[in-house]
């Protein structure tokens, strides 16, 4: 018995364990975060929700973190846009 390879025949080569694919919710939270930041604010909210779900499932990948941060930024900007548009419309309605 050969004790150098722990009883496995690997012909002298080290085999790395297979990489797991990226978590789907983390990937989609990042994609939706980018879309939400660029053009569609509701996507930021969905990205934020998916990033939180991915974290609750034990995922701490960088894509999840990126989706979370982009979701927060996009949601805040979207809310500021809605508030400023509402206030602007209200003021222009008063001044007529």
PDB file of N, CA, C and O in Angstrom, residues 36-37 39-46 48 70-88:
ATOM      1  N   UNK A  36     -31.273  48.063 -11.715  1.00  0.00           N
ATOM      2  CA  UNK A  36     -31.994  49.033 -10.905  1.00  0.00           C
ATOM      3  C   UNK A  36     -31.262  50.348 -10.765  1.00  0.00           C
ATOM      4  O   UNK A  36     -31.865  51.411 -10.736  1.00  0.00           O
ATOM      5  N   UNK A  37     -29.957  50.277 -10.681  1.00  0.00           N
ATOM      6  CA  UNK A  37     -29.159  51.493 -10.558  1.00  0.00           C
ATOM      7  C   UNK A  37     -29.143  52.280 -11.864  1.00  0.00           C
ATOM      8  O   UNK A  37     -29.135  53.504 -11.859  1.00  0.00           O
ATOM      9  N   UNK A  39     -31.515  52.005 -14.635  1.00  0.00           N
ATOM     10  CA  UNK A  39     -32.725  52.467 -15.318  1.00  0.00           C
ATOM     11  C   UNK A  39     -34.039  52.169 -14.613  1.00  0.00           C
ATOM     12  O   UNK A  39     -34.999  52.889 -14.827  1.00  0.00           O
ATOM     13  N   UNK A  40     -34.131  51.175 -13.805  1.00  0.00           N
ATOM     14  CA  UNK A  40     -35.444  50.769 -13.290  1.00  0.00           C
ATOM     15  C   UNK A  40     -35.378  50.583 -11.778  1.00  0.00           C
ATOM     16  O   UNK A  40     -34.817  49.603 -11.286  1.00  0.00           O
ATOM     17  N   UNK A  41     -35.949  51.519 -11.028  1.00  0.00           N
ATOM     18  CA  UNK A  41     -35.826  51.534  -9.576  1.00  0.00           C
ATOM     19  C   UNK A  41     -36.418  50.339  -8.877  1.00  0.00           C
ATOM     20  O   UNK A  41     -35.901  49.890  -7.860  1.00  0.00           O
ATOM     21  N   UNK A  42     -37.496  49.767  -9.396  1.00  0.00           N
ATOM     22  CA  UNK A  42     -38.122  48.630  -8.724  1.00  0.00           C
ATOM     23  C   UNK A  42     -37.192  47.414  -8.720  1.00  0.00           C
ATOM     24  O   UNK A  42     -37.245  46.589  -7.809  1.00  0.00           O
ATOM     25  N   UNK A  43     -36.314  47.315  -9.705  1.00  0.00           N
ATOM     26  CA  UNK A  43     -35.341  46.219  -9.733  1.00  0.00           C
ATOM     27  C   UNK A  43     -34.381  46.302  -8.546  1.00  0.00           C
ATOM     28  O   UNK A  43     -33.903  45.275  -8.066  1.00  0.00           O
ATOM     29  N   UNK A  44     -34.108  47.502  -8.068  1.00  0.00           N
ATOM     30  CA  UNK A  44     -33.237  47.672  -6.902  1.00  0.00           C
ATOM     31  C   UNK A  44     -33.872  47.079  -5.658  1.00  0.00           C
ATOM     32  O   UNK A  44     -33.197  46.452  -4.843  1.00  0.00           O
ATOM     33  N   UNK A  45     -35.177  47.274  -5.515  1.00  0.00           N
ATOM     34  CA  UNK A  45     -35.886  46.715  -4.368  1.00  0.00           C
ATOM     35  C   UNK A  45     -35.871  45.194  -4.431  1.00  0.00           C
ATOM     36  O   UNK A  45     -35.610  44.519  -3.425  1.00  0.00           O
ATOM     37  N   UNK A  46     -36.099  44.636  -5.611  1.00  0.00           N
ATOM     38  CA  UNK A  46     -36.074  43.186  -5.785  1.00  0.00           C
ATOM     39  C   UNK A  46     -34.675  42.651  -5.528  1.00  0.00           C
ATOM     40  O   UNK A  46     -34.504  41.595  -4.905  1.00  0.00           O
ATOM     41  N   UNK A  48     -32.436  43.910  -3.545  1.00  0.00           N
ATOM     42  CA  UNK A  48     -32.221  43.979  -2.102  1.00  0.00           C
ATOM     43  C   UNK A  48     -32.891  42.800  -1.398  1.00  0.00           C
ATOM     44  O   UNK A  48     -32.291  42.158  -0.529  1.00  0.00           O
ATOM     45  N   UNK A  70     -25.743  47.529  -4.230  1.00  0.00           N
ATOM     46  CA  UNK A  70     -26.395  48.173  -5.372  1.00  0.00           C
ATOM     47  C   UNK A  70     -27.898  48.322  -5.137  1.00  0.00           C
ATOM     48  O   UNK A  70     -28.501  49.322  -5.545  1.00  0.00           O
ATOM     49  N   UNK A  71     -28.495  47.341  -4.475  1.00  0.00           N
ATOM     50  CA  UNK A  71     -29.919  47.425  -4.156  1.00  0.00           C
ATOM     51  C   UNK A  71     -30.223  48.570  -3.208  1.00  0.00           C
ATOM     52  O   UNK A  71     -31.209  49.291  -3.385  1.00  0.00           O
ATOM     53  N   UNK A  72     -29.366  48.752  -2.202  1.00  0.00           N
ATOM     54  CA  UNK A  72     -29.564  49.867  -1.265  1.00  0.00           C
ATOM     55  C   UNK A  72     -29.409  51.203  -1.977  1.00  0.00           C
ATOM     56  O   UNK A  72     -30.256  52.096  -1.847  1.00  0.00           O
ATOM     57  N   UNK A  73     -28.333  51.351  -2.746  1.00  0.00           N
ATOM     58  CA  UNK A  73     -28.082  52.610  -3.448  1.00  0.00           C
ATOM     59  C   UNK A  73     -29.217  52.914  -4.424  1.00  0.00           C
ATOM     60  O   UNK A  73     -29.745  54.030  -4.462  1.00  0.00           O
ATOM     61  N   UNK A  74     -29.608  51.928  -5.218  1.00  0.00           N
ATOM     62  CA  UNK A  74     -30.680  52.136  -6.187  1.00  0.00           C
ATOM     63  C   UNK A  74     -32.010  52.456  -5.534  1.00  0.00           C
ATOM     64  O   UNK A  74     -32.762  53.306  -6.016  1.00  0.00           O
ATOM     65  N   UNK A  75     -32.317  51.785  -4.417  1.00  0.00           N
ATOM     66  CA  UNK A  75     -33.572  52.045  -3.713  1.00  0.00           C
ATOM     67  C   UNK A  75     -33.597  53.453  -3.139  1.00  0.00           C
ATOM     68  O   UNK A  75     -34.614  54.164  -3.239  1.00  0.00           O
ATOM     69  N   UNK A  76     -32.485  53.880  -2.550  1.00  0.00           N
ATOM     70  CA  UNK A  76     -32.420  55.238  -1.992  1.00  0.00           C
ATOM     71  C   UNK A  76     -32.573  56.283  -3.103  1.00  0.00           C
ATOM     72  O   UNK A  76     -33.348  57.241  -2.964  1.00  0.00           O
ATOM     73  N   UNK A  77     -31.875  56.095  -4.212  1.00  0.00           N
ATOM     74  CA  UNK A  77     -31.977  57.048  -5.321  1.00  0.00           C
ATOM     75  C   UNK A  77     -33.383  57.069  -5.908  1.00  0.00           C
ATOM     76  O   UNK A  77     -33.904  58.128  -6.279  1.00  0.00           O
ATOM     77  N   UNK A  78     -34.008  55.902  -5.993  1.00  0.00           N
ATOM     78  CA  UNK A  78     -35.367  55.816  -6.521  1.00  0.00           C
ATOM     79  C   UNK A  78     -36.338  56.562  -5.602  1.00  0.00           C
ATOM     80  O   UNK A  78     -37.191  57.308  -6.065  1.00  0.00           O
ATOM     81  N   UNK A  79     -36.190  56.355  -4.286  1.00  0.00           N
ATOM     82  CA  UNK A  79     -37.063  57.051  -3.321  1.00  0.00           C
ATOM     83  C   UNK A  79     -36.846  58.565  -3.372  1.00  0.00           C
ATOM     84  O   UNK A  79     -37.819  59.332  -3.314  1.00  0.00           O
ATOM     85  N   UNK A  80     -35.593  58.994  -3.487  1.00  0.00           N
ATOM     86  CA  UNK A  80     -35.308  60.434  -3.597  1.00  0.00           C
ATOM     87  C   UNK A  80     -35.947  60.993  -4.861  1.00  0.00           C
ATOM     88  O   UNK A  80     -36.523  62.086  -4.849  1.00  0.00           O
ATOM     89  N   UNK A  81     -35.885  60.264  -5.955  1.00  0.00           N
ATOM     90  CA  UNK A  81     -36.507  60.707  -7.199  1.00  0.00           C
ATOM     91  C   UNK A  81     -38.011  60.813  -7.084  1.00  0.00           C
ATOM     92  O   UNK A  81     -38.620  61.772  -7.580  1.00  0.00           O
ATOM     93  N   UNK A  82     -38.628  59.832  -6.436  1.00  0.00           N
ATOM     94  CA  UNK A  82     -40.083  59.872  -6.255  1.00  0.00           C
ATOM     95  C   UNK A  82     -40.478  61.047  -5.372  1.00  0.00           C
ATOM     96  O   UNK A  82     -41.418  61.791  -5.677  1.00  0.00           O
ATOM     97  N   UNK A  83     -39.761  61.238  -4.276  1.00  0.00           N
ATOM     98  CA  UNK A  83     -40.078  62.341  -3.356  1.00  0.00           C
ATOM     99  C   UNK A  83     -39.866  63.692  -4.031  1.00  0.00           C
ATOM    100  O   UNK A  83     -40.717  64.585  -3.934  1.00  0.00           O
ATOM    101  N   UNK A  84     -38.739  63.852  -4.735  1.00  0.00           N
ATOM    102  CA  UNK A  84     -38.481  65.145  -5.388  1.00  0.00           C
ATOM    103  C   UNK A  84     -39.481  65.417  -6.504  1.00  0.00           C
ATOM    104  O   UNK A  84     -39.905  66.552  -6.698  1.00  0.00           O
ATOM    105  N   UNK A  85     -39.889  64.388  -7.229  1.00  0.00           N
ATOM    106  CA  UNK A  85     -40.892  64.568  -8.272  1.00  0.00           C
ATOM    107  C   UNK A  85     -42.248  64.930  -7.693  1.00  0.00           C
ATOM    108  O   UNK A  85     -42.965  65.776  -8.238  1.00  0.00           O
ATOM    109  N   UNK A  86     -42.596  64.309  -6.576  1.00  0.00           N
ATOM    110  CA  UNK A  86     -43.866  64.621  -5.927  1.00  0.00           C
ATOM    111  C   UNK A  86     -43.873  66.041  -5.384  1.00  0.00           C
ATOM    112  O   UNK A  86     -44.841  66.788  -5.571  1.00  0.00           O
ATOM    113  N   UNK A  87     -42.785  66.424  -4.716  1.00  0.00           N
ATOM    114  CA  UNK A  87     -42.697  67.777  -4.156  1.00  0.00           C
ATOM    115  C   UNK A  87     -42.689  68.805  -5.285  1.00  0.00           C
ATOM    116  O   UNK A  87     -43.365  69.848  -5.198  1.00  0.00           O
ATOM    117  N   UNK A  88     -41.978  68.531  -6.357  1.00  0.00           N
ATOM    118  CA  UNK A  88     -41.916  69.447  -7.488  1.00  0.00           C
ATOM    119  C   UNK A  88     -43.296  69.621  -8.111  1.00  0.00           C
ATOM    120  O   UNK A  88     -43.711  70.740  -8.453  1.00  0.00           O
TER     121      UNK A  88
END
